[in-house]
Amino acid sequence: MDKRNSAEVTLSKGSHTHAVPLKLFALNRSRLVDALKNTKKIQDNALVLLQGGSSCPLYDTDVEYDVFRQVSLVFL
């Protein structure tokens, strides 16, 4: 975690990257919950399982195709 502004806690991968405020993750979680609650097909006691992307190896090596990029704006 990074504290560039003492009033706001952020996540960053170093000084060369943008600092993302933790409030953004909370806002995105709240939006997801609201959208699910407004979906009539989902019961009140439902469990939601989120799955990230999968990788695609290149032949039999440890190299992967670079076709999927995980957007990490839902920090759990």
CSV table of N, CA, C and O in Angstrom, one decimal:
chain,number,residue,atom,x,y,z
A,1,MET,N,0.8,-1.2,0.0
A,1,MET,CA,0.0,0.0,0.0
A,1,MET,C,0.9,1.2,0.0
A,1,MET,O,2.0,1.2,0.5
A,2,ASP,N,0.3,2.3,-0.6
A,2,ASP,CA,1.1,3.5,-0.7
A,2,ASP,C,0.3,4.6,-0.1
A,2,ASP,O,-0.9,4.7,-0.2
A,3,LYS,N,1.0,5.5,0.6
A,3,LYS,CA,0.3,6.7,1.2
A,3,LYS,C,0.9,8.0,0.6
A,3,LYS,O,1.7,8.6,1.3
A,4,ARG,N,0.6,8.3,-0.6
A,4,ARG,CA,1.1,9.5,-1.2
A,4,ARG,C,0.4,10.8,-0.6
A,4,ARG,O,1.0,11.8,-0.4
A,5,ASN,N,-0.9,10.6,-0.4
A,5,ASN,CA,-1.6,11.7,0.3
A,5,ASN,C,-2.1,11.1,1.6
A,5,ASN,O,-2.8,10.1,1.6
A,6,SER,N,-1.7,11.7,2.7
A,6,SER,CA,-2.0,11.1,4.0
A,6,SER,C,-3.5,10.9,4.3
A,6,SER,O,-3.9,10.1,5.1
A,7,ALA,N,-4.4,11.6,3.5
A,7,ALA,CA,-5.8,11.5,3.7
A,7,ALA,C,-6.4,10.3,3.0
A,7,ALA,O,-7.5,9.9,3.3
A,8,GLU,N,-5.7,9.8,2.0
A,8,GLU,CA,-6.2,8.7,1.2
A,8,GLU,C,-5.2,7.6,1.0
A,8,GLU,O,-4.1,7.8,0.6
A,9,VAL,N,-5.6,6.4,1.3
A,9,VAL,CA,-4.8,5.2,1.2
A,9,VAL,C,-5.0,4.7,-0.2
A,9,VAL,O,-6.1,4.6,-0.8
A,10,THR,N,-3.8,4.4,-0.9
A,10,THR,CA,-3.9,3.9,-2.3
A,10,THR,C,-3.0,2.6,-2.4
A,10,THR,O,-2.2,2.3,-1.6
A,11,LEU,N,-3.3,2.0,-3.6
A,11,LEU,CA,-2.4,0.8,-4.0
A,11,LEU,C,-1.6,1.3,-5.2
A,11,LEU,O,-2.1,1.9,-6.1
A,12,SER,N,-0.3,0.9,-5.2
A,12,SER,CA,0.5,1.2,-6.3
A,12,SER,C,1.6,0.1,-6.5
A,12,SER,O,1.9,-0.5,-5.5
A,13,LYS,N,2.0,0.0,-7.7
A,13,LYS,CA,3.1,-1.0,-8.0
A,13,LYS,C,4.5,-0.3,-8.1
A,13,LYS,O,5.3,-0.8,-8.8
A,14,GLY,N,4.6,0.8,-7.5
A,14,GLY,CA,5.9,1.5,-7.5
A,14,GLY,C,5.7,3.0,-7.9
A,14,GLY,O,4.6,3.4,-8.3
A,15,SER,N,6.7,3.8,-7.8
A,15,SER,CA,6.7,5.2,-8.0
A,15,SER,C,6.4,5.5,-9.5
A,15,SER,O,6.0,6.6,-9.9
A,16,HIS,N,6.6,4.5,-10.4
A,16,HIS,CA,6.4,4.7,-11.8
A,16,HIS,C,5.0,4.4,-12.3
A,16,HIS,O,4.7,4.4,-13.5
A,17,THR,N,4.1,4.0,-11.4
A,17,THR,CA,2.8,3.6,-11.7
A,17,THR,C,1.8,4.6,-11.0
A,17,THR,O,2.1,5.3,-10.1
A,18,HIS,N,0.6,4.6,-11.5
A,18,HIS,CA,-0.5,5.4,-10.9
A,18,HIS,C,-0.9,4.8,-9.6
A,18,HIS,O,-1.0,3.5,-9.4
A,19,ALA,N,-1.2,5.6,-8.6
A,19,ALA,CA,-1.8,5.2,-7.3
A,19,ALA,C,-3.3,5.1,-7.4
A,19,ALA,O,-3.9,6.0,-7.9
A,20,VAL,N,-3.8,3.9,-7.1
A,20,VAL,CA,-5.3,3.7,-7.2
A,20,VAL,C,-5.9,3.7,-5.8
A,20,VAL,O,-5.5,3.0,-4.9
A,21,PRO,N,-6.8,4.7,-5.5
A,21,PRO,CA,-7.4,4.8,-4.2
A,21,PRO,C,-8.2,3.5,-3.8
A,21,PRO,O,-8.9,3.0,-4.7
A,22,LEU,N,-8.1,3.1,-2.6
A,22,LEU,CA,-8.9,2.0,-2.1
A,22,LEU,C,-10.4,2.2,-2.2
A,22,LEU,O,-11.2,1.3,-2.3
A,23,LYS,N,-10.8,3.5,-2.2
A,23,LYS,CA,-12.2,3.8,-2.3
A,23,LYS,C,-12.8,3.3,-3.7
A,23,LYS,O,-13.9,3.0,-3.8
A,24,LEU,N,-11.9,3.3,-4.7
A,24,LEU,CA,-12.4,2.8,-6.0
A,24,LEU,C,-12.8,1.3,-5.9
A,24,LEU,O,-13.8,0.9,-6.5
A,25,PHE,N,-12.0,0.5,-5.2
A,25,PHE,CA,-12.3,-0.9,-5.1
A,25,PHE,C,-13.6,-1.1,-4.3
A,25,PHE,O,-14.5,-1.9,-4.6
A,26,ALA,N,-13.8,-0.3,-3.2
A,26,ALA,CA,-15.1,-0.4,-2.4
A,26,ALA,C,-16.2,0.1,-3.3
A,26,ALA,O,-17.3,-0.6,-3.2
A,27,LEU,N,-16.1,1.1,-4.1
A,27,LEU,CA,-17.1,1.6,-5.0
A,27,LEU,C,-17.5,0.5,-6.0
A,27,LEU,O,-18.7,0.2,-6.2
A,28,ASN,N,-16.5,-0.2,-6.6
A,28,ASN,CA,-16.8,-1.3,-7.6
A,28,ASN,C,-17.5,-2.5,-6.9
A,28,ASN,O,-18.4,-3.1,-7.5
A,29,ARG,N,-17.1,-2.8,-5.7
A,29,ARG,CA,-17.8,-3.9,-5.0
A,29,ARG,C,-19.2,-3.5,-4.7
A,29,ARG,O,-20.1,-4.4,-4.9
A,30,SER,N,-19.4,-2.3,-4.3
A,30,SER,CA,-20.8,-1.8,-4.0
A,30,SER,C,-21.6,-1.9,-5.3
A,30,SER,O,-22.8,-2.3,-5.3
A,31,ARG,N,-21.1,-1.5,-6.4
A,31,ARG,CA,-21.8,-1.5,-7.7
A,31,ARG,C,-22.2,-2.9,-8.1
A,31,ARG,O,-23.3,-3.2,-8.6
A,32,LEU,N,-21.2,-3.8,-7.9
A,32,LEU,CA,-21.5,-5.2,-8.2
A,32,LEU,C,-22.6,-5.8,-7.3
A,32,LEU,O,-23.6,-6.4,-7.8
A,33,VAL,N,-22.6,-5.5,-6.0
A,33,VAL,CA,-23.7,-6.0,-5.1
A,33,VAL,C,-25.0,-5.4,-5.5
A,33,VAL,O,-26.0,-6.1,-5.6
A,34,ASP,N,-25.0,-4.1,-5.8
A,34,ASP,CA,-26.3,-3.4,-6.2
A,34,ASP,C,-26.8,-4.0,-7.5
A,34,ASP,O,-28.0,-4.3,-7.6
A,35,ALA,N,-26.0,-4.3,-8.5
A,35,ALA,CA,-26.4,-4.9,-9.7
A,35,ALA,C,-27.0,-6.3,-9.5
A,35,ALA,O,-28.0,-6.7,-10.1
A,36,LEU,N,-26.3,-7.1,-8.6
A,36,LEU,CA,-26.8,-8.4,-8.4
A,36,LEU,C,-28.1,-8.4,-7.6
A,36,LEU,O,-29.0,-9.2,-7.9
A,37,LYS,N,-28.3,-7.4,-6.7
A,37,LYS,CA,-29.5,-7.3,-5.9
A,37,LYS,C,-30.7,-6.9,-6.9
A,37,LYS,O,-31.8,-7.3,-6.6
A,38,ASN,N,-30.4,-6.2,-7.9
A,38,ASN,CA,-31.4,-5.7,-8.8
A,38,ASN,C,-31.7,-6.7,-9.9
A,38,ASN,O,-32.6,-6.5,-10.8
A,39,THR,N,-31.0,-7.9,-9.9
A,39,THR,CA,-31.3,-8.9,-10.9
A,39,THR,C,-32.3,-9.9,-10.3
A,39,THR,O,-32.1,-10.5,-9.3
A,40,LYS,N,-33.4,-10.0,-11.0
A,40,LYS,CA,-34.6,-10.7,-10.5
A,40,LYS,C,-34.3,-12.2,-10.4
A,40,LYS,O,-34.9,-13.0,-9.7
A,41,LYS,N,-33.4,-12.7,-11.3
A,41,LYS,CA,-33.1,-14.2,-11.3
A,41,LYS,C,-32.3,-14.7,-10.2
A,41,LYS,O,-32.1,-15.9,-10.0
A,42,ILE,N,-31.7,-13.8,-9.4
A,42,ILE,CA,-30.8,-14.2,-8.3
A,42,ILE,C,-31.6,-14.2,-7.0
A,42,ILE,O,-32.2,-13.1,-6.6
A,43,GLN,N,-31.5,-15.2,-6.2
A,43,GLN,CA,-32.2,-15.3,-4.9
A,43,GLN,C,-31.4,-14.5,-3.9
A,43,GLN,O,-30.2,-14.2,-4.0
A,44,ASP,N,-32.1,-14.1,-2.8
A,44,ASP,CA,-31.5,-13.2,-1.8
A,44,ASP,C,-30.3,-13.9,-1.1
A,44,ASP,O,-29.4,-13.3,-0.7
A,45,ASN,N,-30.4,-15.2,-0.9
A,45,ASN,CA,-29.3,-15.9,-0.2
A,45,ASN,C,-28.3,-16.6,-1.2
A,45,ASN,O,-27.6,-17.5,-0.8
A,46,ALA,N,-28.2,-16.0,-2.4
A,46,ALA,CA,-27.3,-16.6,-3.4
A,46,ALA,C,-25.8,-16.3,-3.0
A,46,ALA,O,-25.5,-15.4,-2.3
A,47,LEU,N,-25.0,-17.2,-3.5
A,47,LEU,CA,-23.5,-17.1,-3.4
A,47,LEU,C,-23.0,-16.8,-4.7
A,47,LEU,O,-23.3,-17.4,-5.7
A,48,VAL,N,-22.1,-15.8,-4.8
A,48,VAL,CA,-21.5,-15.4,-6.1
A,48,VAL,C,-20.0,-15.8,-6.1
A,48,VAL,O,-19.3,-15.5,-5.2
A,49,LEU,N,-19.6,-16.5,-7.1
A,49,LEU,CA,-18.2,-16.9,-7.3
A,49,LEU,C,-17.7,-16.2,-8.5
A,49,LEU,O,-18.2,-16.4,-9.6
A,50,LEU,N,-16.6,-15.5,-8.3
A,50,LEU,CA,-16.0,-14.7,-9.3
A,50,LEU,C,-14.7,-15.5,-9.8
A,50,LEU,O,-13.9,-15.9,-8.9
A,51,GLN,N,-14.5,-15.6,-11.1
A,51,GLN,CA,-13.3,-16.3,-11.6
A,51,GLN,C,-12.5,-15.4,-12.4
A,51,GLN,O,-13.1,-14.7,-13.3
A,52,GLY,N,-11.2,-15.3,-12.2
A,52,GLY,CA,-10.4,-14.5,-13.1
A,52,GLY,C,-10.1,-15.2,-14.4
A,52,GLY,O,-10.6,-16.3,-14.6
A,53,GLY,N,-9.3,-14.6,-15.2
A,53,GLY,CA,-9.0,-15.2,-16.5
A,53,GLY,C,-8.1,-16.3,-16.4
A,53,GLY,O,-7.4,-16.6,-15.4
A,54,SER,N,-8.0,-17.1,-17.5
A,54,SER,CA,-7.1,-18.2,-17.5
A,54,SER,C,-6.0,-18.0,-18.5
A,54,SER,O,-6.2,-17.2,-19.4
A,55,SER,N,-4.9,-18.6,-18.4
A,55,SER,CA,-3.8,-18.4,-19.2
A,55,SER,C,-3.7,-19.5,-20.3
A,55,SER,O,-4.4,-20.5,-20.2
A,56,CYS,N,-3.0,-19.2,-21.4
A,56,CYS,CA,-3.0,-20.1,-22.5
A,56,CYS,C,-1.5,-20.3,-22.8
A,56,CYS,O,-0.8,-19.5,-23.4
A,57,PRO,N,-1.0,-21.5,-22.5
A,57,PRO,CA,0.5,-21.8,-22.7
A,57,PRO,C,0.8,-21.9,-24.2
A,57,PRO,O,0.0,-22.4,-25.0
A,58,LEU,N,2.0,-21.6,-24.5
A,58,LEU,CA,2.5,-21.7,-25.9
A,58,LEU,C,3.2,-23.1,-26.0
A,58,LEU,O,4.3,-23.3,-25.4
A,59,TYR,N,2.6,-24.0,-26.7
A,59,TYR,CA,3.1,-25.4,-26.8
A,59,TYR,C,3.3,-26.0,-25.5
A,59,TYR,O,2.5,-25.9,-24.6
A,60,ASP,N,4.5,-26.6,-25.2
A,60,ASP,CA,4.8,-27.3,-24.0
A,60,ASP,C,5.8,-26.5,-23.2
A,60,ASP,O,6.7,-27.1,-22.5
A,61,THR,N,5.8,-25.2,-23.2
A,61,THR,CA,6.7,-24.3,-22.6
A,61,THR,C,6.1,-23.6,-21.4
A,61,THR,O,4.9,-23.6,-21.2
A,62,ASP,N,6.9,-22.8,-20.7
A,62,ASP,CA,6.3,-22.0,-19.6
A,62,ASP,C,6.0,-20.6,-20.1
A,62,ASP,O,5.7,-19.7,-19.4
A,63,VAL,N,6.0,-20.4,-21.4
A,63,VAL,CA,5.7,-19.1,-22.1
A,63,VAL,C,4.2,-19.1,-22.3
A,63,VAL,O,3.6,-20.1,-22.8
A,64,GLU,N,3.5,-18.0,-22.1
A,64,GLU,CA,2.1,-17.9,-22.4
A,64,GLU,C,1.8,-16.9,-23.4
A,64,GLU,O,2.5,-15.9,-23.6
A,65,TYR,N,0.7,-17.2,-24.1
A,65,TYR,CA,0.2,-16.1,-25.0
A,65,TYR,C,-0.2,-14.9,-24.2
A,65,TYR,O,-0.8,-15.1,-23.2
A,66,ASP,N,0.0,-13.8,-24.7
A,66,ASP,CA,-0.3,-12.5,-24.0
A,66,ASP,C,-1.6,-12.0,-24.5
A,66,ASP,O,-1.7,-10.8,-25.1
A,67,VAL,N,-2.7,-12.7,-24.4
A,67,VAL,CA,-4.0,-12.3,-25.0
A,67,VAL,C,-5.0,-11.8,-23.9
A,67,VAL,O,-5.9,-11.1,-24.1
A,68,PHE,N,-4.7,-12.2,-22.6
A,68,PHE,CA,-5.6,-11.9,-21.5
A,68,PHE,C,-5.0,-11.0,-20.6
A,68,PHE,O,-3.8,-11.2,-20.1
A,69,ARG,N,-5.6,-9.9,-20.2
A,69,ARG,CA,-5.1,-9.0,-19.2
A,69,ARG,C,-6.2,-8.8,-18.1
A,69,ARG,O,-7.3,-8.4,-18.4
A,70,GLN,N,-5.9,-9.2,-16.9
A,70,GLN,CA,-6.8,-9.1,-15.8
A,70,GLN,C,-6.9,-7.7,-15.3
A,70,GLN,O,-5.9,-7.1,-14.9
A,71,VAL,N,-8.1,-7.1,-15.3
A,71,VAL,CA,-8.3,-5.8,-14.7
A,71,VAL,C,-8.6,-6.0,-13.3
A,71,VAL,O,-9.5,-6.6,-12.8
A,72,SER,N,-7.7,-5.3,-12.4
A,72,SER,CA,-7.8,-5.6,-11.0
A,72,SER,C,-8.6,-4.4,-10.3
A,72,SER,O,-8.1,-3.9,-9.3
A,73,LEU,N,-9.7,-4.0,-10.8
A,73,LEU,CA,-10.4,-2.9,-10.2
A,73,LEU,C,-11.5,-3.5,-9.2
A,73,LEU,O,-12.3,-2.7,-8.7
A,74,VAL,N,-11.5,-4.8,-8.9
A,74,VAL,CA,-12.4,-5.3,-7.9
A,74,VAL,C,-11.5,-6.0,-6.9
A,74,VAL,O,-11.3,-7.2,-6.9
A,75,PHE,N,-10.8,-5.2,-6.0
A,75,PHE,CA,-9.9,-5.7,-5.1
A,75,PHE,C,-10.7,-6.3,-3.9
A,75,PHE,O,-11.4,-5.6,-3.2
A,76,LEU,N,-10.6,-7.6,-3.6
A,76,LEU,CA,-11.4,-8.2,-2.6
A,76,LEU,C,-10.6,-8.4,-1.3
A,76,LEU,O,-9.5,-8.7,-1.2
